[in-house]
Each structure stands twice: as structure tokens, then as C-alpha cells.
Coordinates of C-alpha atoms in Angstrom, one line a residue:
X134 CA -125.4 21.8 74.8
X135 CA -125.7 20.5 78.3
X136 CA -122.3 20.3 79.3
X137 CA -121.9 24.3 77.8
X138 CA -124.9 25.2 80.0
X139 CA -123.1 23.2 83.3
X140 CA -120.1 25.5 82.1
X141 CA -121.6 29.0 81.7
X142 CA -123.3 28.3 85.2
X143 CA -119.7 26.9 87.1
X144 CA -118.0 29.9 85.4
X145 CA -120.6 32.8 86.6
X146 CA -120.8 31.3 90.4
X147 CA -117.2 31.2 90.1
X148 CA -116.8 34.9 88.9
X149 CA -119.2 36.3 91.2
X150 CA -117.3 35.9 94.2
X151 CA -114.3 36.8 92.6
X152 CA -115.7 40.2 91.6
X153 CA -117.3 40.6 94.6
X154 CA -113.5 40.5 96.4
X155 CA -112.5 43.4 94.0
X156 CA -115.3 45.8 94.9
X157 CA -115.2 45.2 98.3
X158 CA -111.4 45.7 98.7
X159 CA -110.8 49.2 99.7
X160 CA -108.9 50.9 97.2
X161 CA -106.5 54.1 97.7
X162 CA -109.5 56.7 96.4
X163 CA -111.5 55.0 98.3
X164 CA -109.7 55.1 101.4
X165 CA -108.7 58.4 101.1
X166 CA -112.2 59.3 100.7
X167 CA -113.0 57.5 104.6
X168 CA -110.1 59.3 105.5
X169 CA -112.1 63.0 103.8
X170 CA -115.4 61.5 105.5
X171 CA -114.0 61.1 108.7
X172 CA -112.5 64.6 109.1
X173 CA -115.9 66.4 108.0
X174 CA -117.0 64.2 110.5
X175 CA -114.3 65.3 113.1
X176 CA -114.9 69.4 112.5
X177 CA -118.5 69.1 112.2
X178 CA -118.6 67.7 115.8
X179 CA -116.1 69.9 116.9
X180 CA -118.1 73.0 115.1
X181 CA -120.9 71.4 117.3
X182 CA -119.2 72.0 120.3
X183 CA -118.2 75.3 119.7
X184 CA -121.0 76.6 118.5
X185 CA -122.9 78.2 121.6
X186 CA -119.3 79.8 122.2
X187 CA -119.5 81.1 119.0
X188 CA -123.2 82.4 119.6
X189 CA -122.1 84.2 122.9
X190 CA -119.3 85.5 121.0
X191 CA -121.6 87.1 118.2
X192 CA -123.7 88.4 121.1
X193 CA -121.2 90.0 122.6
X194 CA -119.4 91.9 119.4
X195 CA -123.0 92.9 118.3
X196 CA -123.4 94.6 122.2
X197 CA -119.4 95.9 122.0
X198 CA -119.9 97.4 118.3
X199 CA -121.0 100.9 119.1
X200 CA -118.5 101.2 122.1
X201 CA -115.4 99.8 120.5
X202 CA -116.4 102.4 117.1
X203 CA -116.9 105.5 119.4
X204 CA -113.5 105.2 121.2
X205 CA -111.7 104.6 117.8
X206 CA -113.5 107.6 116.7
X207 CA -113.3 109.5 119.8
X208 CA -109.4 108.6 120.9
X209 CA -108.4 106.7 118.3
X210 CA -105.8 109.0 116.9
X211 CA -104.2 109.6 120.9
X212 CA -103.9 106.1 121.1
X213 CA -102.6 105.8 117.8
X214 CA -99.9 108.6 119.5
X215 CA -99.2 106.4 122.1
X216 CA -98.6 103.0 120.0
X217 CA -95.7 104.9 118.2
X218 CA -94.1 105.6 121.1
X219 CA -94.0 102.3 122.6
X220 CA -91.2 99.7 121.2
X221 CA -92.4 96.3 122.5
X222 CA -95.7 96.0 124.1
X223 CA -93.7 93.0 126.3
X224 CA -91.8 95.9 128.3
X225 CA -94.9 97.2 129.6
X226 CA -96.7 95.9 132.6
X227 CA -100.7 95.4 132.1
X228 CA -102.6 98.8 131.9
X229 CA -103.4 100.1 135.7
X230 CA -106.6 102.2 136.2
X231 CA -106.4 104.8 139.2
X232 CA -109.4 106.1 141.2
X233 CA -109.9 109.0 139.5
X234 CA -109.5 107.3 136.4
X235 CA -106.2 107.2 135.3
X236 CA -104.7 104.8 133.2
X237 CA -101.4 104.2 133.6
X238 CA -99.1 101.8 131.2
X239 CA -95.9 101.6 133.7
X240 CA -92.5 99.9 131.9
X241 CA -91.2 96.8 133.4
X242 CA -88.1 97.1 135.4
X243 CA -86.4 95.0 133.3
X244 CA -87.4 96.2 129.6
X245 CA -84.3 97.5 128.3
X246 CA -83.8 101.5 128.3
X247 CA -86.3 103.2 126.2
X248 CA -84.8 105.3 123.4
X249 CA -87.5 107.4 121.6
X250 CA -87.8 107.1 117.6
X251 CA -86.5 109.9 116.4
X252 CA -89.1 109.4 113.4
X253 CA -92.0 109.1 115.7
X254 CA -94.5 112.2 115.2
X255 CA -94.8 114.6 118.2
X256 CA -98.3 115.4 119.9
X257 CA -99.8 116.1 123.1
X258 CA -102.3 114.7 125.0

């Protein structure tokens, strides 16, 4: 009886450690789920960062709404006029504004010859 005792308790020392190896070696789930924790951790520092940009962005759209909706209303369908007539917003220099008010989209010297779309609705401004 003795010597099955001094064998149960050599046998569990002996398998503790041994088990204890097996849990503590990483596994693929388990590494792939250090891989998941360290990319929430990644974006939600990064979301961290970005987030006053983010705020003054929000401010910004909420001020911008009503303007940006009363010139789609107001000349959305001229501009609308104008996008069909233009091929490749590239050829175009950026938009000048004159004195009086003007705007003025000139072509680039070296944007290939415009040739209208035949297609292309006619309208005046």
C-alpha cells in the first residue's frame, strides 16, 4: 500500500509539470488570437490619434451642411451642365476666381484638343 502511495505521488509531481509545458506552449489559435489582440490594439491607438481630427471634421460638415445643400439646390443642375462637357478633370488647371467674381476653369496647354460629345445635352448658362 505504501509503495502504491509513493507511486501515485512520483506519478502526479511528474505529470504536473508535464501538463503544465502543454498549456503554456502557445498553440496556432492561440497565437493567432495575440496576433487579433494585437491589431485591436494597433487601430484602437490609432483611432485614438485620430480622433480629435475626426471631431473637427464632424464640426466642420455639421457648419458646411446648409451651404454645400443650397448650392446643389441652387446650381446644381449648371454644374451638372458643365461636368458633361468636360472630358478629364486632369486637362484643366485649378478653378481661378476673378475680382468681380468670375470663376474661370482654363484648359491646360497641354490637354489634348477638346472634341465635344456629340451626346452631351445642350444648355445655357
Amino acid at each position: 500500500m505504501r509503495q502504491t502511495l509513493h507511486a501515485a505521488i512520483i506519478a502526479a509531481l511528474i505529470a504536473g509539470p508535464a501538463t503544465a509545458q502543454i498549456e503554456e506552449a502557445p498553440g496556432e489559435e492561440e497565437g493567432l488570437g495575440l496576433m487579433q489582440r494585437g491589431a485591436e490594439l494597433f487601430f484602437d491607438g490609432l483611432l485614438g490619434e485620430m480622433e480629435p481630427a475626426i471631431e473637427d471634421f464632424r464640426g466642420f460638415a455639421e457648419m458646411a451642411e446648409p451651404h454645400l445643400r443650397a448650392l446643389l439646390s441652387e446650381m446644381g443642375p449648371a454644374l451638372m451642365g458643365v461636368l458633361d462637357r468636360i472630358d478629364d478633370i486632369a486637362n484643366y488647371e485649378a478653378p481661378e476666381i476673378l475680382d468681380n467674381g468670375d470663376i474661370i476653369l482654363r484648359r491646360k496647354r497641354e490637354a489634348p484638343e477638346f472634341t465635344p460629345d456629340p451626346d452631351a445635352p445642350e444648355f445655357d448658362i
